[in-house]
Amino acid sequence: MSVARASRPHEAAVGFPMPQQARRPRYGSRMTFDVITIFPDFFRSMLEYGLLKRAVACGQAGIRFHDLRDFTEDRHRTVDDRPFGGGPGMVFKPDPVFKAVAALDAGMPGQRLPVILLSPQGRLFTQAVAEELRHQDRLVLICGRYEGVDERIAEHLATDEISIGDYVLSGGELPAALIMESVVRLLPGVLGNEESASQDSFTTRQAGARESRHGLLDCPHYTRPAEFQGWRVPEVLISGNHEEIRRWRRQRALEKTWRRRPDLLAGFPLSEEDRQWLDILQREACEPVLQNDE
Ligand code: SAH
């Protein structure tokens, strides 16, 4: 598949051929991501499958890739240099990154773009952060590499720094992909069933659900057959009694959260019914069982 490049140099976006429907006005999508990376091809496969492909095809999301090397001026298209003070590895030079963001800003006079630097030193990405980000029209994602980026990018260019977890990867591409996927699935109309996102684990918003499920782990799900290798699905789920099913799901979600992630229950708005159920659990069991031995 060939890589399409925009013709104007300040829009040196690398896009992948999209279905005709996707070729809408550049900012006609609900949300546009501009990813600055030295590996635009890294993202190719994720746009060919599933949710992101669908979101782009139906115009809910626009995703553009900008090759950082297009914003260099030397013959070798150099994006990195040795760190001042010595030490191993290379660091992204500030100039190409500032230029790449300035080129994107050029299309939006008077407005400051939200610019996210992917960094293990940033604030932790959670479902709540995904829900916060989905309200933006545009997001610029800067993917670092090597030892990271010149600190002046963090201090004077980025409006936000986000980490996807307390571990170090070799580049910001996977974190950028992860953030785009989790934000795009929250955009209205992207998931087939509006309710399914509102019931996912950690979900902090209510989307037409009868009750809030702020930040709980999801309840267990089962599908056919009703009996598999001798294990039957819980009878209540095939009872057809919707109120019983609702209560069972709520109780299982509370129980799973209490056993595996009791931290999520702190500050969680519990109903009277929730409280009663947690009291029963606490009386019956001894200690919550954490997923990771601590
Ligand atoms: N020396 C840096 C790590 C650089 S890793 C440090 O110790 O803080 C190279 C690049 O990978 C980073 O610039 C960042 O863009 C990306 N990266 C690595 N781990 C990440 C994480 N947990 N979250 C977000 N981005 C990450």
PDB file of C-alpha atoms and ligand atoms in Angstrom:
ATOM      1  CA  MET A   1       0.000   0.000   0.000  1.00  0.00           C
ATOM      2  CA  SER A   2       1.473   3.337  -0.937  1.00  0.00           C
ATOM      3  CA  VAL A   3       1.789   6.187   1.490  1.00  0.00           C
ATOM      4  CA  ALA A   4      -0.023   9.332   0.458  1.00  0.00           C
ATOM      5  CA  ARG A   5       1.601  12.652   1.264  1.00  0.00           C
ATOM      6  CA  ALA A   6      -0.142  15.989   1.382  1.00  0.00           C
ATOM      7  CA  SER A   7       1.203  18.343  -1.239  1.00  0.00           C
ATOM      8  CA  ARG A   8       1.712  21.516   0.823  1.00  0.00           C
ATOM      9  CA  PRO A   9       4.969  21.282   2.771  1.00  0.00           C
ATOM     10  CA  HIS A  10       3.469  22.619   6.021  1.00  0.00           C
ATOM     11  CA  GLU A  11       0.957  19.833   5.794  1.00  0.00           C
ATOM     12  CA  ALA A  12       3.520  17.149   5.323  1.00  0.00           C
ATOM     13  CA  ALA A  13       1.033  14.701   6.698  1.00  0.00           C
ATOM     14  CA  VAL A  14       1.438  11.063   5.923  1.00  0.00           C
ATOM     15  CA  GLY A  15      -1.971   9.529   5.509  1.00  0.00           C
ATOM     16  CA  PHE A  16      -2.957   6.091   4.426  1.00  0.00           C
ATOM     17  CA  PRO A  17      -5.402   5.598   1.601  1.00  0.00           C
ATOM     18  CA  MET A  18      -8.817   5.642   3.199  1.00  0.00           C
ATOM     19  CA  PRO A  19     -12.230   4.701   1.876  1.00  0.00           C
ATOM     20  CA  GLN A  20     -13.792   7.500  -0.185  1.00  0.00           C
ATOM     21  CA  GLN A  21     -16.126   8.483   2.640  1.00  0.00           C
ATOM     22  CA  ALA A  22     -13.159   9.364   4.805  1.00  0.00           C
ATOM     23  CA  ARG A  23     -11.989  12.117   2.478  1.00  0.00           C
ATOM     24  CA  ARG A  24     -13.985  14.797   4.175  1.00  0.00           C
ATOM     25  CA  PRO A  25     -12.899  18.364   4.796  1.00  0.00           C
ATOM     26  CA  ARG A  26      -9.686  18.115   6.795  1.00  0.00           C
ATOM     27  CA  TYR A  27     -11.265  19.114  10.084  1.00  0.00           C
ATOM     28  CA  GLY A  28     -14.724  17.816   9.278  1.00  0.00           C
ATOM     29  CA  SER A  29     -14.234  14.882  11.659  1.00  0.00           C
ATOM     30  CA  ARG A  30     -15.430  14.980  15.214  1.00  0.00           C
ATOM     31  CA  MET A  31     -11.865  14.662  16.404  1.00  0.00           C
ATOM     32  CA  THR A  32      -8.552  14.899  14.591  1.00  0.00           C
ATOM     33  CA  PHE A  33      -5.311  13.410  15.855  1.00  0.00           C
ATOM     34  CA  ASP A  34      -1.995  14.707  14.520  1.00  0.00           C
ATOM     35  CA  VAL A  35       0.768  12.274  15.365  1.00  0.00           C
ATOM     36  CA  ILE A  36       4.369  13.461  15.117  1.00  0.00           C
ATOM     37  CA  THR A  37       6.686  10.490  14.746  1.00  0.00           C
ATOM     38  CA  ILE A  38       9.813   9.274  13.004  1.00  0.00           C
ATOM     39  CA  PHE A  39       7.964   6.026  12.197  1.00  0.00           C
ATOM     40  CA  PRO A  40       4.669   6.910  10.500  1.00  0.00           C
ATOM     41  CA  ASP A  41       4.507   3.418   9.005  1.00  0.00           C
ATOM     42  CA  PHE A  42       4.323   1.968  12.506  1.00  0.00           C
ATOM     43  CA  PHE A  43       0.618   2.867  12.566  1.00  0.00           C
ATOM     44  CA  ARG A  44      -0.302   1.361   9.238  1.00  0.00           C
ATOM     45  CA  SER A  45      -1.853  -1.878  10.453  1.00  0.00           C
ATOM     46  CA  MET A  46      -3.906  -0.344  13.225  1.00  0.00           C
ATOM     47  CA  LEU A  47      -5.732   1.785  10.656  1.00  0.00           C
ATOM     48  CA  GLU A  48      -6.502  -1.245   8.545  1.00  0.00           C
ATOM     49  CA  TYR A  49      -8.573  -3.037  11.161  1.00  0.00           C
ATOM     50  CA  GLY A  50     -11.479  -2.685  13.490  1.00  0.00           C
ATOM     51  CA  LEU A  51     -12.506   0.301  15.435  1.00  0.00           C
ATOM     52  CA  LEU A  52     -10.040   2.937  14.242  1.00  0.00           C
ATOM     53  CA  LYS A  53     -10.600   2.008  10.625  1.00  0.00           C
ATOM     54  CA  ARG A  54     -14.353   2.298  11.115  1.00  0.00           C
ATOM     55  CA  ALA A  55     -14.100   5.582  13.027  1.00  0.00           C
ATOM     56  CA  VAL A  56     -11.995   7.125  10.267  1.00  0.00           C
ATOM     57  CA  ALA A  57     -14.158   5.690   7.503  1.00  0.00           C
ATOM     58  CA  CYS A  58     -17.349   7.129   8.955  1.00  0.00           C
ATOM     59  CA  GLY A  59     -15.733  10.506   9.604  1.00  0.00           C
ATOM     60  CA  GLN A  60     -15.848  10.346  13.412  1.00  0.00           C
ATOM     61  CA  ALA A  61     -12.091  10.574  13.691  1.00  0.00           C
ATOM     62  CA  GLY A  62      -9.327  11.907  11.497  1.00  0.00           C
ATOM     63  CA  ILE A  63      -5.810  10.595  12.036  1.00  0.00           C
ATOM     64  CA  ARG A  64      -2.818  12.228  10.338  1.00  0.00           C
ATOM     65  CA  PHE A  65       0.802  11.274  10.650  1.00  0.00           C
ATOM     66  CA  HIS A  66       3.644  13.766  10.350  1.00  0.00           C
ATOM     67  CA  ASP A  67       7.130  12.494   9.713  1.00  0.00           C
ATOM     68  CA  LEU A  68       9.400  14.445  12.028  1.00  0.00           C
ATOM     69  CA  ARG A  69      12.205  14.195   9.477  1.00  0.00           C
ATOM     70  CA  ASP A  70      10.178  16.395   7.110  1.00  0.00           C
ATOM     71  CA  PHE A  71      10.837  19.262   9.521  1.00  0.00           C
ATOM     72  CA  THR A  72      14.614  18.997   9.442  1.00  0.00           C
ATOM     73  CA  GLU A  73      16.830  21.126   7.242  1.00  0.00           C
ATOM     74  CA  ASP A  74      20.017  19.143   6.853  1.00  0.00           C
ATOM     75  CA  ARG A  75      20.835  16.634   4.173  1.00  0.00           C
ATOM     76  CA  HIS A  76      20.638  13.698   6.591  1.00  0.00           C
ATOM     77  CA  ARG A  77      17.290  14.785   8.003  1.00  0.00           C
ATOM     78  CA  THR A  78      18.709  14.605  11.528  1.00  0.00           C
ATOM     79  CA  VAL A  79      16.190  14.596  14.377  1.00  0.00           C
ATOM     80  CA  ASP A  80      18.483  13.691  17.290  1.00  0.00           C
ATOM     81  CA  ASP A  81      21.764  14.692  18.862  1.00  0.00           C
ATOM     82  CA  ARG A  82      24.051  13.706  21.749  1.00  0.00           C
ATOM     83  CA  PRO A  83      23.003  14.795  25.238  1.00  0.00           C
ATOM     84  CA  PHE A  84      24.740  17.785  26.773  1.00  0.00           C
ATOM     85  CA  GLY A  85      26.782  16.669  29.776  1.00  0.00           C
ATOM     86  CA  GLY A  86      27.531  13.306  28.185  1.00  0.00           C
ATOM     87  CA  GLY A  87      25.919   9.965  28.793  1.00  0.00           C
ATOM     88  CA  PRO A  88      24.450   7.257  26.623  1.00  0.00           C
ATOM     89  CA  GLY A  89      21.869   7.550  23.896  1.00  0.00           C
ATOM     90  CA  MET A  90      20.533  10.323  21.751  1.00  0.00           C
ATOM     91  CA  VAL A  91      17.920  12.979  22.384  1.00  0.00           C
ATOM     92  CA  PHE A  92      15.344  14.511  20.009  1.00  0.00           C
ATOM     93  CA  LYS A  93      16.463  18.012  19.022  1.00  0.00           C
ATOM     94  CA  PRO A  94      13.922  20.708  19.836  1.00  0.00           C
ATOM     95  CA  ASP A  95      13.889  22.478  16.466  1.00  0.00           C
ATOM     96  CA  PRO A  96      12.180  19.865  14.236  1.00  0.00           C
ATOM     97  CA  VAL A  97       9.525  19.170  16.882  1.00  0.00           C
ATOM     98  CA  PHE A  98       8.766  22.886  17.379  1.00  0.00           C
ATOM     99  CA  LYS A  99       8.579  23.305  13.593  1.00  0.00           C
ATOM    100  CA  ALA A 100       6.217  20.347  13.196  1.00  0.00           C
ATOM    101  CA  VAL A 101       3.829  21.751  15.797  1.00  0.00           C
ATOM    102  CA  ALA A 102       4.092  25.276  14.358  1.00  0.00           C
ATOM    103  CA  ALA A 103       3.065  23.898  10.958  1.00  0.00           C
ATOM    104  CA  LEU A 104      -0.051  22.410  12.530  1.00  0.00           C
ATOM    105  CA  ASP A 105      -0.752  25.575  14.491  1.00  0.00           C
ATOM    106  CA  ALA A 106      -0.575  27.544  11.248  1.00  0.00           C
ATOM    107  CA  GLY A 107      -3.969  26.186  10.332  1.00  0.00           C
ATOM    108  CA  MET A 108      -5.511  27.519  13.555  1.00  0.00           C
ATOM    109  CA  PRO A 109      -4.686  31.193  14.040  1.00  0.00           C
ATOM    110  CA  GLY A 110      -5.351  32.499  17.536  1.00  0.00           C
ATOM    111  CA  GLN A 111      -5.844  29.068  19.058  1.00  0.00           C
ATOM    112  CA  ARG A 112      -3.370  26.994  21.000  1.00  0.00           C
ATOM    113  CA  LEU A 113      -3.385  23.365  20.034  1.00  0.00           C
ATOM    114  CA  PRO A 114      -3.471  20.745  22.753  1.00  0.00           C
ATOM    115  CA  VAL A 115      -0.053  19.113  22.412  1.00  0.00           C
ATOM    116  CA  ILE A 116       0.553  15.868  24.281  1.00  0.00           C
ATOM    117  CA  LEU A 117       4.085  14.634  24.799  1.00  0.00           C
ATOM    118  CA  LEU A 118       4.176  10.887  25.369  1.00  0.00           C
ATOM    119  CA  SER A 119       6.559  10.324  28.240  1.00  0.00           C
ATOM    120  CA  PRO A 120       6.983   7.856  31.106  1.00  0.00           C
ATOM    121  CA  GLN A 121       7.252  10.956  33.299  1.00  0.00           C
ATOM    122  CA  GLY A 122       3.788  12.242  32.397  1.00  0.00           C
ATOM    123  CA  ARG A 123       0.505  11.925  34.262  1.00  0.00           C
ATOM    124  CA  LEU A 124      -0.859   8.421  34.198  1.00  0.00           C
ATOM    125  CA  PHE A 125      -3.288   7.581  31.409  1.00  0.00           C
ATOM    126  CA  THR A 126      -6.554   6.153  32.737  1.00  0.00           C
ATOM    127  CA  GLN A 127     -10.122   5.818  31.477  1.00  0.00           C
ATOM    128  CA  ALA A 128     -10.879   9.136  33.179  1.00  0.00           C
ATOM    129  CA  VAL A 129      -8.137  10.818  31.110  1.00  0.00           C
ATOM    130  CA  ALA A 130      -9.534   9.193  27.942  1.00  0.00           C
ATOM    131  CA  GLU A 131     -12.930  10.633  28.783  1.00  0.00           C
ATOM    132  CA  GLU A 132     -11.389  14.051  29.341  1.00  0.00           C
ATOM    133  CA  LEU A 133      -9.540  13.943  26.007  1.00  0.00           C
ATOM    134  CA  ARG A 134     -12.545  12.894  23.956  1.00  0.00           C
ATOM    135  CA  HIS A 135     -13.941  16.409  24.296  1.00  0.00           C
ATOM    136  CA  GLN A 136     -11.089  17.905  22.276  1.00  0.00           C
ATOM    137  CA  ASP A 137     -11.520  18.660  18.567  1.00  0.00           C
ATOM    138  CA  ARG A 138      -7.858  18.088  17.899  1.00  0.00           C
ATOM    139  CA  LEU A 139      -4.957  16.482  19.682  1.00  0.00           C
ATOM    140  CA  VAL A 140      -1.306  16.559  18.716  1.00  0.00           C
ATOM    141  CA  LEU A 141       0.668  13.547  19.946  1.00  0.00           C
ATOM    142  CA  ILE A 142       4.467  13.751  20.026  1.00  0.00           C
ATOM    143  CA  CYS A 143       6.191  10.359  20.003  1.00  0.00           C
ATOM    144  CA  GLY A 144       9.666  10.429  21.504  1.00  0.00           C
ATOM    145  CA  ARG A 145      12.423   7.877  20.849  1.00  0.00           C
ATOM    146  CA  TYR A 146      15.920   7.077  22.131  1.00  0.00           C
ATOM    147  CA  GLU A 147      16.666   8.702  25.521  1.00  0.00           C
ATOM    148  CA  GLY A 148      13.665  10.958  25.070  1.00  0.00           C
ATOM    149  CA  VAL A 149      13.219  14.543  23.922  1.00  0.00           C
ATOM    150  CA  ASP A 150      14.946  17.826  24.719  1.00  0.00           C
ATOM    151  CA  GLU A 151      13.359  19.053  27.968  1.00  0.00           C
ATOM    152  CA  ARG A 152      12.409  22.369  26.340  1.00  0.00           C
ATOM    153  CA  ILE A 153       9.805  20.470  24.348  1.00  0.00           C
ATOM    154  CA  ALA A 154       8.209  19.326  27.606  1.00  0.00           C
ATOM    155  CA  GLU A 155       8.513  22.750  29.197  1.00  0.00           C
ATOM    156  CA  HIS A 156       7.595  25.129  26.405  1.00  0.00           C
ATOM    157  CA  LEU A 157       5.734  23.226  23.712  1.00  0.00           C
ATOM    158  CA  ALA A 158       3.704  20.424  25.246  1.00  0.00           C
ATOM    159  CA  THR A 159       0.481  21.379  26.995  1.00  0.00           C
ATOM    160  CA  ASP A 160       0.272  17.943  28.610  1.00  0.00           C
ATOM    161  CA  GLU A 161       2.577  14.981  29.276  1.00  0.00           C
ATOM    162  CA  ILE A 162       1.043  11.536  29.411  1.00  0.00           C
ATOM    163  CA  SER A 163       2.469   8.191  30.482  1.00  0.00           C
ATOM    164  CA  ILE A 164       0.677   4.931  29.753  1.00  0.00           C
ATOM    165  CA  GLY A 165       2.202   3.217  32.770  1.00  0.00           C
ATOM    166  CA  ASP A 166       5.164   2.852  35.050  1.00  0.00           C
ATOM    167  CA  TYR A 167       7.422   1.121  32.567  1.00  0.00           C
ATOM    168  CA  VAL A 168       9.676   2.329  29.784  1.00  0.00           C
ATOM    169  CA  LEU A 169       9.138   1.604  26.096  1.00  0.00           C
ATOM    170  CA  SER A 170      11.482   2.474  23.248  1.00  0.00           C
ATOM    171  CA  GLY A 171       9.146   4.985  21.669  1.00  0.00           C
ATOM    172  CA  GLY A 172       5.923   6.948  21.982  1.00  0.00           C
ATOM    173  CA  GLU A 173       4.246   5.196  19.040  1.00  0.00           C
ATOM    174  CA  LEU A 174       2.605   2.396  21.048  1.00  0.00           C
ATOM    175  CA  PRO A 175       1.429   4.860  23.718  1.00  0.00           C
ATOM    176  CA  ALA A 176       0.001   7.147  20.996  1.00  0.00           C
ATOM    177  CA  ALA A 177      -1.812   4.214  19.375  1.00  0.00           C
ATOM    178  CA  LEU A 178      -3.176   3.135  22.729  1.00  0.00           C
ATOM    179  CA  ILE A 179      -4.451   6.619  23.555  1.00  0.00           C
ATOM    180  CA  MET A 180      -6.099   7.051  20.151  1.00  0.00           C
ATOM    181  CA  GLU A 181      -7.834   3.690  20.413  1.00  0.00           C
ATOM    182  CA  SER A 182      -9.217   4.317  23.880  1.00  0.00           C
ATOM    183  CA  VAL A 183     -10.357   7.874  23.086  1.00  0.00           C
ATOM    184  CA  VAL A 184     -11.908   7.044  19.710  1.00  0.00           C
ATOM    185  CA  ARG A 185     -14.046   4.266  21.154  1.00  0.00           C
ATOM    186  CA  LEU A 186     -15.650   6.882  23.408  1.00  0.00           C
ATOM    187  CA  LEU A 187     -16.723   9.110  20.511  1.00  0.00           C
ATOM    188  CA  PRO A 188     -20.474   8.950  19.945  1.00  0.00           C
ATOM    189  CA  GLY A 189     -21.458   6.458  17.276  1.00  0.00           C
ATOM    190  CA  VAL A 190     -18.100   4.698  17.031  1.00  0.00           C
ATOM    191  CA  LEU A 191     -19.006   1.603  19.034  1.00  0.00           C
ATOM    192  CA  GLY A 192     -21.967  -0.265  17.588  1.00  0.00           C
ATOM    193  CA  ASN A 193     -23.825  -0.244  20.857  1.00  0.00           C
ATOM    194  CA  GLU A 194     -23.738   3.034  22.807  1.00  0.00           C
ATOM    195  CA  GLU A 195     -24.294   1.183  26.055  1.00  0.00           C
ATOM    196  CA  SER A 196     -21.297  -1.079  25.699  1.00  0.00           C
ATOM    197  CA  ALA A 197     -18.781   1.686  26.410  1.00  0.00           C
ATOM    198  CA  SER A 198     -20.777   2.973  29.349  1.00  0.00           C
ATOM    199  CA  GLN A 199     -20.596  -0.462  30.978  1.00  0.00           C
ATOM    200  CA  ASP A 200     -16.909  -1.102  30.480  1.00  0.00           C
ATOM    201  CA  SER A 201     -14.512  -1.363  33.371  1.00  0.00           C
ATOM    202  CA  PHE A 202     -13.372   1.978  34.870  1.00  0.00           C
ATOM    203  CA  THR A 203     -16.075   3.878  33.015  1.00  0.00           C
ATOM    204  CA  THR A 204     -16.826   7.087  34.808  1.00  0.00           C
ATOM    205  CA  ARG A 205     -19.630   8.471  32.717  1.00  0.00           C
ATOM    206  CA  GLN A 206     -23.237   7.490  32.334  1.00  0.00           C
ATOM    207  CA  ALA A 207     -24.562   6.963  28.836  1.00  0.00           C
ATOM    208  CA  GLY A 208     -28.239   6.383  29.227  1.00  0.00           C
ATOM    209  CA  ALA A 209     -27.619   3.651  31.764  1.00  0.00           C
ATOM    210  CA  ARG A 210     -30.136   3.300  34.549  1.00  0.00           C
ATOM    211  CA  GLU A 211     -27.506   3.574  37.160  1.00  0.00           C
ATOM    212  CA  SER A 212     -23.987   4.880  37.443  1.00  0.00           C
ATOM    213  CA  ARG A 213     -21.095   2.436  37.194  1.00  0.00           C
ATOM    214  CA  HIS A 214     -18.405   4.969  37.875  1.00  0.00           C
ATOM    215  CA  GLY A 215     -15.036   3.367  37.907  1.00  0.00           C
ATOM    216  CA  LEU A 216     -16.071  -0.213  38.727  1.00  0.00           C
ATOM    217  CA  LEU A 217     -14.639  -3.249  37.002  1.00  0.00           C
ATOM    218  CA  ASP A 218     -17.097  -4.748  34.549  1.00  0.00           C
ATOM    219  CA  CYS A 219     -19.269  -7.712  35.548  1.00  0.00           C
ATOM    220  CA  PRO A 220     -18.530 -11.173  34.060  1.00  0.00           C
ATOM    221  CA  HIS A 221     -19.993 -11.935  30.635  1.00  0.00           C
ATOM    222  CA  TYR A 222     -21.100 -15.297  29.226  1.00  0.00           C
ATOM    223  CA  THR A 223     -22.311 -16.503  25.866  1.00  0.00           C
ATOM    224  CA  ARG A 224     -23.604 -19.762  24.374  1.00  0.00           C
ATOM    225  CA  PRO A 225     -23.437 -22.644  25.155  1.00  0.00           C
ATOM    226  CA  ALA A 226     -25.209 -22.458  28.510  1.00  0.00           C
ATOM    227  CA  GLU A 227     -23.087 -25.419  29.589  1.00  0.00           C
ATOM    228  CA  PHE A 228     -19.474 -25.876  28.541  1.00  0.00           C
ATOM    229  CA  GLN A 229     -17.352 -28.792  29.782  1.00  0.00           C
ATOM    230  CA  GLY A 230     -19.682 -29.128  32.716  1.00  0.00           C
ATOM    231  CA  TRP A 231     -19.566 -25.437  33.688  1.00  0.00           C
ATOM    232  CA  ARG A 232     -22.991 -23.815  33.576  1.00  0.00           C
ATOM    233  CA  VAL A 233     -23.532 -20.110  33.188  1.00  0.00           C
ATOM    234  CA  PRO A 234     -25.216 -18.515  36.218  1.00  0.00           C
ATOM    235  CA  GLU A 235     -28.917 -19.440  36.105  1.00  0.00           C
ATOM    236  CA  VAL A 236     -30.038 -15.874  36.700  1.00  0.00           C
ATOM    237  CA  LEU A 237     -28.692 -14.832  33.277  1.00  0.00           C
ATOM    238  CA  ILE A 238     -31.039 -17.217  31.505  1.00  0.00           C
ATOM    239  CA  SER A 239     -33.978 -16.510  33.785  1.00  0.00           C
ATOM    240  CA  GLY A 240     -35.299 -13.620  31.690  1.00  0.00           C
ATOM    241  CA  ASN A 241     -35.875 -11.639  34.903  1.00  0.00           C
ATOM    242  CA  HIS A 242     -34.359  -8.261  34.010  1.00  0.00           C
ATOM    243  CA  GLU A 243     -34.406  -6.851  37.518  1.00  0.00           C
ATOM    244  CA  GLU A 244     -32.647  -9.931  38.889  1.00  0.00           C
ATOM    245  CA  ILE A 245     -30.099  -9.771  36.071  1.00  0.00           C
ATOM    246  CA  ARG A 246     -29.464  -6.100  36.754  1.00  0.00           C
ATOM    247  CA  ARG A 247     -28.912  -6.780  40.465  1.00  0.00           C
ATOM    248  CA  TRP A 248     -26.672  -9.798  39.755  1.00  0.00           C
ATOM    249  CA  ARG A 249     -24.499  -7.789  37.357  1.00  0.00           C
ATOM    250  CA  ARG A 250     -24.185  -4.919  39.781  1.00  0.00           C
ATOM    251  CA  GLN A 251     -23.259  -7.249  42.619  1.00  0.00           C
ATOM    252  CA  ARG A 252     -20.681  -9.108  40.550  1.00  0.00           C
ATOM    253  CA  ALA A 253     -19.115  -5.840  39.369  1.00  0.00           C
ATOM    254  CA  LEU A 254     -18.915  -4.640  42.975  1.00  0.00           C
ATOM    255  CA  GLU A 255     -17.532  -7.944  44.144  1.00  0.00           C
ATOM    256  CA  LYS A 256     -14.861  -8.138  41.460  1.00  0.00           C
ATOM    257  CA  THR A 257     -13.820  -4.566  42.146  1.00  0.00           C
ATOM    258  CA  TRP A 258     -13.722  -5.130  45.885  1.00  0.00           C
ATOM    259  CA  ARG A 259     -11.627  -8.279  45.521  1.00  0.00           C
ATOM    260  CA  ARG A 260      -9.238  -7.187  42.787  1.00  0.00           C
ATOM    261  CA  ARG A 261      -9.112  -3.408  42.814  1.00  0.00           C
ATOM    262  CA  PRO A 262     -10.380  -2.135  46.172  1.00  0.00           C
ATOM    263  CA  ASP A 263      -8.594   1.151  45.378  1.00  0.00           C
ATOM    264  CA  LEU A 264     -11.286   1.875  42.779  1.00  0.00           C
ATOM    265  CA  LEU A 265     -13.983   1.834  45.450  1.00  0.00           C
ATOM    266  CA  ALA A 266     -12.462   4.753  47.340  1.00  0.00           C
ATOM    267  CA  GLY A 267     -14.641   7.767  46.598  1.00  0.00           C
ATOM    268  CA  PHE A 268     -16.998   5.668  44.497  1.00  0.00           C
ATOM    269  CA  PRO A 269     -20.629   6.820  44.802  1.00  0.00           C
ATOM    270  CA  LEU A 270     -22.192   3.743  46.420  1.00  0.00           C
ATOM    271  CA  SER A 271     -25.947   3.379  46.579  1.00  0.00           C
ATOM    272  CA  GLU A 272     -27.649   1.990  49.673  1.00  0.00           C
ATOM    273  CA  GLU A 273     -28.068  -1.310  47.838  1.00  0.00           C
ATOM    274  CA  ASP A 274     -24.336  -1.350  46.963  1.00  0.00           C
ATOM    275  CA  ARG A 275     -23.401  -0.730  50.561  1.00  0.00           C
ATOM    276  CA  GLN A 276     -25.580  -3.566  51.794  1.00  0.00           C
ATOM    277  CA  TRP A 277     -23.975  -5.934  49.301  1.00  0.00           C
ATOM    278  CA  LEU A 278     -20.457  -4.885  50.260  1.00  0.00           C
ATOM    279  CA  ASP A 279     -21.345  -5.375  53.922  1.00  0.00           C
ATOM    280  CA  ILE A 280     -22.447  -8.918  53.153  1.00  0.00           C
ATOM    281  CA  LEU A 281     -19.204  -9.566  51.235  1.00  0.00           C
ATOM    282  CA  GLN A 282     -17.126  -8.188  54.045  1.00  0.00           C
ATOM    283  CA  ARG A 283     -18.899 -10.296  56.606  1.00  0.00           C
ATOM    284  CA  GLU A 284     -18.632 -13.466  54.526  1.00  0.00           C
ATOM    285  CA  ALA A 285     -15.057 -13.156  53.387  1.00  0.00           C
ATOM    286  CA  CYS A 286     -12.012 -12.168  55.309  1.00  0.00           C
ATOM    287  CA  GLU A 287      -9.674 -10.017  53.229  1.00  0.00           C
ATOM    288  CA  PRO A 288      -9.963  -8.675  49.682  1.00  0.00           C
ATOM    289  CA  VAL A 289      -7.756 -10.675  47.312  1.00  0.00           C
ATOM    290  CA  LEU A 290      -5.512  -8.458  45.232  1.00  0.00           C
ATOM    291  CA  GLN A 291      -4.709  -9.518  41.686  1.00  0.00           C
ATOM    292  CA  ASN A 292      -0.981  -8.995  42.062  1.00  0.00           C
ATOM    293  CA  ASP A 293       0.633 -10.287  45.201  1.00  0.00           C
ATOM    294  CA  GLU A 294       1.698  -7.255  47.165  1.00  0.00           C
TER     295      GLU A 294
HETATM  296  N1  SAH B   1      14.841   8.342  29.248  1.00  0.00           N
HETATM  297  C1  SAH B   1      13.408   8.446  29.328  1.00  0.00           C
HETATM  298  C2  SAH B   1      12.719   7.329  28.570  1.00  0.00           C
HETATM  299  C3  SAH B   1      12.806   7.486  27.092  1.00  0.00           C
HETATM  300  S1  SAH B   1      11.951   6.226  26.279  1.00  0.00           S
HETATM  301  C4  SAH B   1      12.996   8.330  30.780  1.00  0.00           C
HETATM  302  O1  SAH B   1      13.602   7.540  31.505  1.00  0.00           O
HETATM  303  O2  SAH B   1      12.050   8.997  31.214  1.00  0.00           O
HETATM  304  C5  SAH B   1      11.750   6.911  24.683  1.00  0.00           C
HETATM  305  C6  SAH B   1      10.376   7.479  24.371  1.00  0.00           C
HETATM  306  O3  SAH B   1       9.403   6.450  24.485  1.00  0.00           O
HETATM  307  C7  SAH B   1       9.898   8.582  25.271  1.00  0.00           C
HETATM  308  O4  SAH B   1      10.372   9.842  24.847  1.00  0.00           O
HETATM  309  C8  SAH B   1       8.388   8.485  25.145  1.00  0.00           C
HETATM  310  O5  SAH B   1       7.904   9.200  24.029  1.00  0.00           O
HETATM  311  C9  SAH B   1       8.173   6.997  24.903  1.00  0.00           C
HETATM  312  N2  SAH B   1       7.753   6.274  26.116  1.00  0.00           N
HETATM  313  C10 SAH B   1       8.452   5.306  26.756  1.00  0.00           C
HETATM  314  N3  SAH B   1       7.770   4.831  27.796  1.00  0.00           N
HETATM  315  C11 SAH B   1       6.614   5.490  27.846  1.00  0.00           C
HETATM  316  C12 SAH B   1       5.486   5.444  28.705  1.00  0.00           C
HETATM  317  N4  SAH B   1       5.423   4.623  29.751  1.00  0.00           N
HETATM  318  N5  SAH B   1       4.441   6.271  28.444  1.00  0.00           N
HETATM  319  C13 SAH B   1       4.476   7.114  27.406  1.00  0.00           C
HETATM  320  N6  SAH B   1       5.528   7.215  26.549  1.00  0.00           N
HETATM  321  C14 SAH B   1       6.569   6.409  26.754  1.00  0.00           C
END
